[in-house]
Coordinates of C-alpha atoms in Angstrom, one line a residue:
Chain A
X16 CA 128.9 53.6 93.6
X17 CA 125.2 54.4 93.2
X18 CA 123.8 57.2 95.3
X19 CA 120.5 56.8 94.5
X20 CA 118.8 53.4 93.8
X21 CA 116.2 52.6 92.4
X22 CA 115.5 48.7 92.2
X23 CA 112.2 48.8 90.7
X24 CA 112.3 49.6 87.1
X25 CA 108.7 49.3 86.3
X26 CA 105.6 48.9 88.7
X27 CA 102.0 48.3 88.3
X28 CA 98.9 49.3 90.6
X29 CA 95.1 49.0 90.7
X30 CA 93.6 52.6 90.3
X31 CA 92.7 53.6 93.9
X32 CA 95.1 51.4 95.6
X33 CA 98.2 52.1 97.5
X34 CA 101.5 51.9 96.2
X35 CA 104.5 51.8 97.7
X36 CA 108.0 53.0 95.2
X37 CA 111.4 52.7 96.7
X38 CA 114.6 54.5 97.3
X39 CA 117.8 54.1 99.2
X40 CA 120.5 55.9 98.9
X41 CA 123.9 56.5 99.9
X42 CA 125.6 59.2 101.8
X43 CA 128.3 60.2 104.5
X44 CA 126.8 63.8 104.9
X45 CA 124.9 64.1 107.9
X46 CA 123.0 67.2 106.0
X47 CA 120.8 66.4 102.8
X48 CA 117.6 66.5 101.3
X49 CA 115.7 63.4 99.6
X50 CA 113.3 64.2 96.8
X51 CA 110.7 62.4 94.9
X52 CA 109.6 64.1 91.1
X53 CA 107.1 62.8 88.4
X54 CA 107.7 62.5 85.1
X55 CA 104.8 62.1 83.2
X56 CA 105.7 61.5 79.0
X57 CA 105.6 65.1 78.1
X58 CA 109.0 65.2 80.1
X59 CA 108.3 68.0 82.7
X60 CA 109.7 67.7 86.4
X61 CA 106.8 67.9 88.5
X62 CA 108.3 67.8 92.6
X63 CA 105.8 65.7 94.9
X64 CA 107.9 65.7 98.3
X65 CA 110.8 66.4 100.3
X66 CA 112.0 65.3 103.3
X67 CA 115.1 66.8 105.4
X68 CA 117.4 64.3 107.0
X69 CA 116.9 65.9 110.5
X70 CA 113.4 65.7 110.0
X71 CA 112.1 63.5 112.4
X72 CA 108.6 62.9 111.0
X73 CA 107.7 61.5 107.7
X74 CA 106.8 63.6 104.8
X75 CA 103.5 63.9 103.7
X76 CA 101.8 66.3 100.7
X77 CA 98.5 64.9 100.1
X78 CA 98.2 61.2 98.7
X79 CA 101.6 61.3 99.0
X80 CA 104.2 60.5 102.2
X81 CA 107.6 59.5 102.1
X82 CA 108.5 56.4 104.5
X83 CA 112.1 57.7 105.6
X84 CA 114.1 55.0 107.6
X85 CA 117.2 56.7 108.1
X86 CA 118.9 53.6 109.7
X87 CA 118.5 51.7 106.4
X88 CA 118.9 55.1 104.4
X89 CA 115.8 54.6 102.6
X90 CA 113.0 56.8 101.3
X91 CA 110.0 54.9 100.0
X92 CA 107.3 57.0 98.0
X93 CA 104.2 55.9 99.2
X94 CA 100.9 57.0 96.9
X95 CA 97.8 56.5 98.1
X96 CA 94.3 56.0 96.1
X97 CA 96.0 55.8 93.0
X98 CA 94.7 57.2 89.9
X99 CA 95.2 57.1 86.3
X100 CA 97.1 60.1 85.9
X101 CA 99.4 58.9 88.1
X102 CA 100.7 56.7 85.6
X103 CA 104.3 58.5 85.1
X104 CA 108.2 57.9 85.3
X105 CA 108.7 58.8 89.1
X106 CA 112.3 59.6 90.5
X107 CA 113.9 59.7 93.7
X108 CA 116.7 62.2 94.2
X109 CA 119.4 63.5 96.8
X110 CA 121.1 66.7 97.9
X111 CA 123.9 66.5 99.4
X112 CA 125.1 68.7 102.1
X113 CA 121.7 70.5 101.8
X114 CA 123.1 73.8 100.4
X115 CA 121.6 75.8 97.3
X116 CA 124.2 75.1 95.2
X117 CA 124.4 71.7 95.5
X118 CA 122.3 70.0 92.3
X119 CA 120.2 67.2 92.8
X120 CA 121.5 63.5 92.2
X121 CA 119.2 61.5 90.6
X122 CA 117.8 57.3 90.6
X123 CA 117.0 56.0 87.2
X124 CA 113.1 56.1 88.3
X125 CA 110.4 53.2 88.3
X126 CA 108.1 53.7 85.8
X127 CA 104.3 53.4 87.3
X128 CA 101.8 52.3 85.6
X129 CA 97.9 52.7 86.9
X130 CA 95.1 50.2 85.7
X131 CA 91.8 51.1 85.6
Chain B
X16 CA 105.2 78.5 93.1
X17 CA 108.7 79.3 91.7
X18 CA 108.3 78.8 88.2
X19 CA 111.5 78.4 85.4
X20 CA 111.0 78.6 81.8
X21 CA 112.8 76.7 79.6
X22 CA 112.4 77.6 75.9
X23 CA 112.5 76.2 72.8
X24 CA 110.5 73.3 74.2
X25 CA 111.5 71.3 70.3
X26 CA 114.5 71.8 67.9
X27 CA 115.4 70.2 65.0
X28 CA 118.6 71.1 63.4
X29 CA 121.6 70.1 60.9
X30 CA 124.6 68.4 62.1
X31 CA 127.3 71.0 62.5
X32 CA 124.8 73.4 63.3
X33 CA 124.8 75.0 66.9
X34 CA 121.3 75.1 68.8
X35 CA 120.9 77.6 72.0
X36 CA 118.6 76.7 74.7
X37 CA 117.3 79.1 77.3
X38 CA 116.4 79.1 80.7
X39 CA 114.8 81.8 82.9
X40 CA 113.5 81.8 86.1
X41 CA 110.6 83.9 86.1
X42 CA 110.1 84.8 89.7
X43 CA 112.8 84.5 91.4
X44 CA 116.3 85.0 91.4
X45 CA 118.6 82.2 91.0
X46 CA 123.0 82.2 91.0
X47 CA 123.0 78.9 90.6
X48 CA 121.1 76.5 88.0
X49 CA 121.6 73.6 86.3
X50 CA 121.7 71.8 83.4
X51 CA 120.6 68.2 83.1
X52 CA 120.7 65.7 80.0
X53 CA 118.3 63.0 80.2
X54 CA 118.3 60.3 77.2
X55 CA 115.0 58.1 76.3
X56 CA 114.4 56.0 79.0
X57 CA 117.2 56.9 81.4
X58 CA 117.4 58.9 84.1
X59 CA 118.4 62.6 84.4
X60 CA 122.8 63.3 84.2
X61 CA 123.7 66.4 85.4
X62 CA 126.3 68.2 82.6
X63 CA 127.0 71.1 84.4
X64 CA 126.5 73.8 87.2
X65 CA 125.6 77.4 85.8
X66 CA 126.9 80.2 87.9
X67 CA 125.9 83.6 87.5
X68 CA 128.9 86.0 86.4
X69 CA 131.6 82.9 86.6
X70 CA 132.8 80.0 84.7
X71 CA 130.3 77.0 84.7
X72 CA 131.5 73.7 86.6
X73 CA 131.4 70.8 84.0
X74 CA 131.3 67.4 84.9
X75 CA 133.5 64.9 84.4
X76 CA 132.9 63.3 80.6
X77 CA 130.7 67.0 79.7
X78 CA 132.7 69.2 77.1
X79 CA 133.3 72.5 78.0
X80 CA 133.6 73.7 74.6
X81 CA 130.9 71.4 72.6
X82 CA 127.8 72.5 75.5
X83 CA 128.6 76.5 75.9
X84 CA 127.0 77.9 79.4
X85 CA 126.3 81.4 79.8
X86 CA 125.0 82.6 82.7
X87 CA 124.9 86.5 81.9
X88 CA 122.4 87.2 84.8
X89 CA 120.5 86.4 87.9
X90 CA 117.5 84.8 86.5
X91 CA 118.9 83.9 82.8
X92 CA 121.3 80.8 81.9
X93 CA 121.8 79.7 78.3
X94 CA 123.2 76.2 76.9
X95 CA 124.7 76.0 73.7
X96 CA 125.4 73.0 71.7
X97 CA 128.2 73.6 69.2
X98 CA 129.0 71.9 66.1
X99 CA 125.9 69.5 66.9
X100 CA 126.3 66.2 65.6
X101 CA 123.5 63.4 65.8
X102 CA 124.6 61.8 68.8
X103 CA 123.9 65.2 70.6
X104 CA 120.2 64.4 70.4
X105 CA 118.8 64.1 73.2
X106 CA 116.6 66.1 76.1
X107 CA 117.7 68.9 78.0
X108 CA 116.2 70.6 81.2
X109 CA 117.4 72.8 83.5
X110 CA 116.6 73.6 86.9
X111 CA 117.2 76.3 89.4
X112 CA 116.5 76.5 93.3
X113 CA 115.2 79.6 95.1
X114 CA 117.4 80.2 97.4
X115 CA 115.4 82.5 99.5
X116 CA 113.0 79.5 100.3
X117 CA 114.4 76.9 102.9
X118 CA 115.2 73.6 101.6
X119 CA 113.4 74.7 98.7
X120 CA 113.8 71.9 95.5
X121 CA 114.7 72.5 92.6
X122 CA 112.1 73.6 90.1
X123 CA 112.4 72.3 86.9
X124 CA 111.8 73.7 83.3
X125 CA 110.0 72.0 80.8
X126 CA 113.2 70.7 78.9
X127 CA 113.9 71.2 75.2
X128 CA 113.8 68.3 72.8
X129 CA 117.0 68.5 70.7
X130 CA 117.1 66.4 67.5
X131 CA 119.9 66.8 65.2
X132 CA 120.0 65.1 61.8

């Protein structure tokens, strides 16, 4: 089974609106972390935002905030006042039992597109 | 930031040829890393967990002995692709955590571009 979905293989946005990207996931740990990266083409990982499942607020790191609804286990990347360079592969991804060894278990990513 | 530095960023080589792909963490210290495969368009497969001064941990499908890991010390883990064949093309990153940082994420290198012919 999927642990990480992604239903939203491409997405489009007007440059300096809001955007909402989702993610749910699937876990029976009660410890684990939820990630969102970028990829923009040149490939690199660039990590926007995590949020701790005993977190109780929502993540935020500047135009970006993570709507986590652990009820539903989902973790929605929410950009606001998009801009062009925005435009990138973005992926959501899971940790499981939280630990440092534990690698990171990844969506297969919406791909965002920002029009001018 | 924590920063790892994956090198070569490109290769190009002859089937049957093996390639090795580094990655060092450049400010921090890191047992553990990882090596992801990520083909165009898809998302990013783990192949295996790096330990430092032990055995890597493969996963299931991932030859051990085609995709050599070395992970000789704290801040340096290679990957190397024997005997490459074409359908070994493909991009590889790796990633490491600092484990000194709380719920730190994995920082990622820049990935190497592997094309064999």
């Amino acid at each position: 089974a999927q642990k990480i979905t992604q239903t939203q293989p491409g997405m489009f946005v007007q440059e300096k609106e809001a955007v909402t990207l989702d993610c749910t996931y699937d876990t029976s740990d009660q410890s684990y972390g939820l990630f969102w990266y970028k990829q923009p083409s040149s490939g690199e990982m660039i990590f926007l935002i995590y949020q701790g499942s005993y977190d109780e607020q929502n993540a935020t790191e500047g135009r970006y905030s993570l709507n986590f609804q652990k009820a539903r286990k989902s973790a929605n990347l929410v950009i606001s006042a998009s801009q062009l360079g925005d435009s990138a592969m973005y992926f959501c991804a899971m940790r499981e039992a939280n630990s440092g060894n534990t690698p990171l278990v990844f969506g297969k990513g919406t791909r965002l597109s920002v029009i001018a | 930031g924590a920063v790892v530095s994956q090198h070569p960023s490109r290769v190009i080589c002859k089937s049957g040829t093996s390639v090795k792909i580094e990655c060092r963490s450049l400010d921090f210290q890191a047992t553990t890393m990882f090596w992801y495969r990520q083909f165009p368009k898809k998302s990013l497969m783990l192949m295996a967990t790096s330990n430092e001064g032990s055995k890597a941990t493969y996963e299931q499908g991932v030859e051990k002995d085609k995709f050599l890991i070395n992970h000789a010390s704290l801040t340096l883990s290679t990957l190397t692709v024997t005997s490459a064949h074409p359908e070994d093309s493909s991009f590889y990153i790796c990633s490491a955590r600092d484990t000194a940082v709380d719920n730190s994420p994995l920082h990622f290198g820049n990935g190497t571009r592997l094309t064999v012919t």
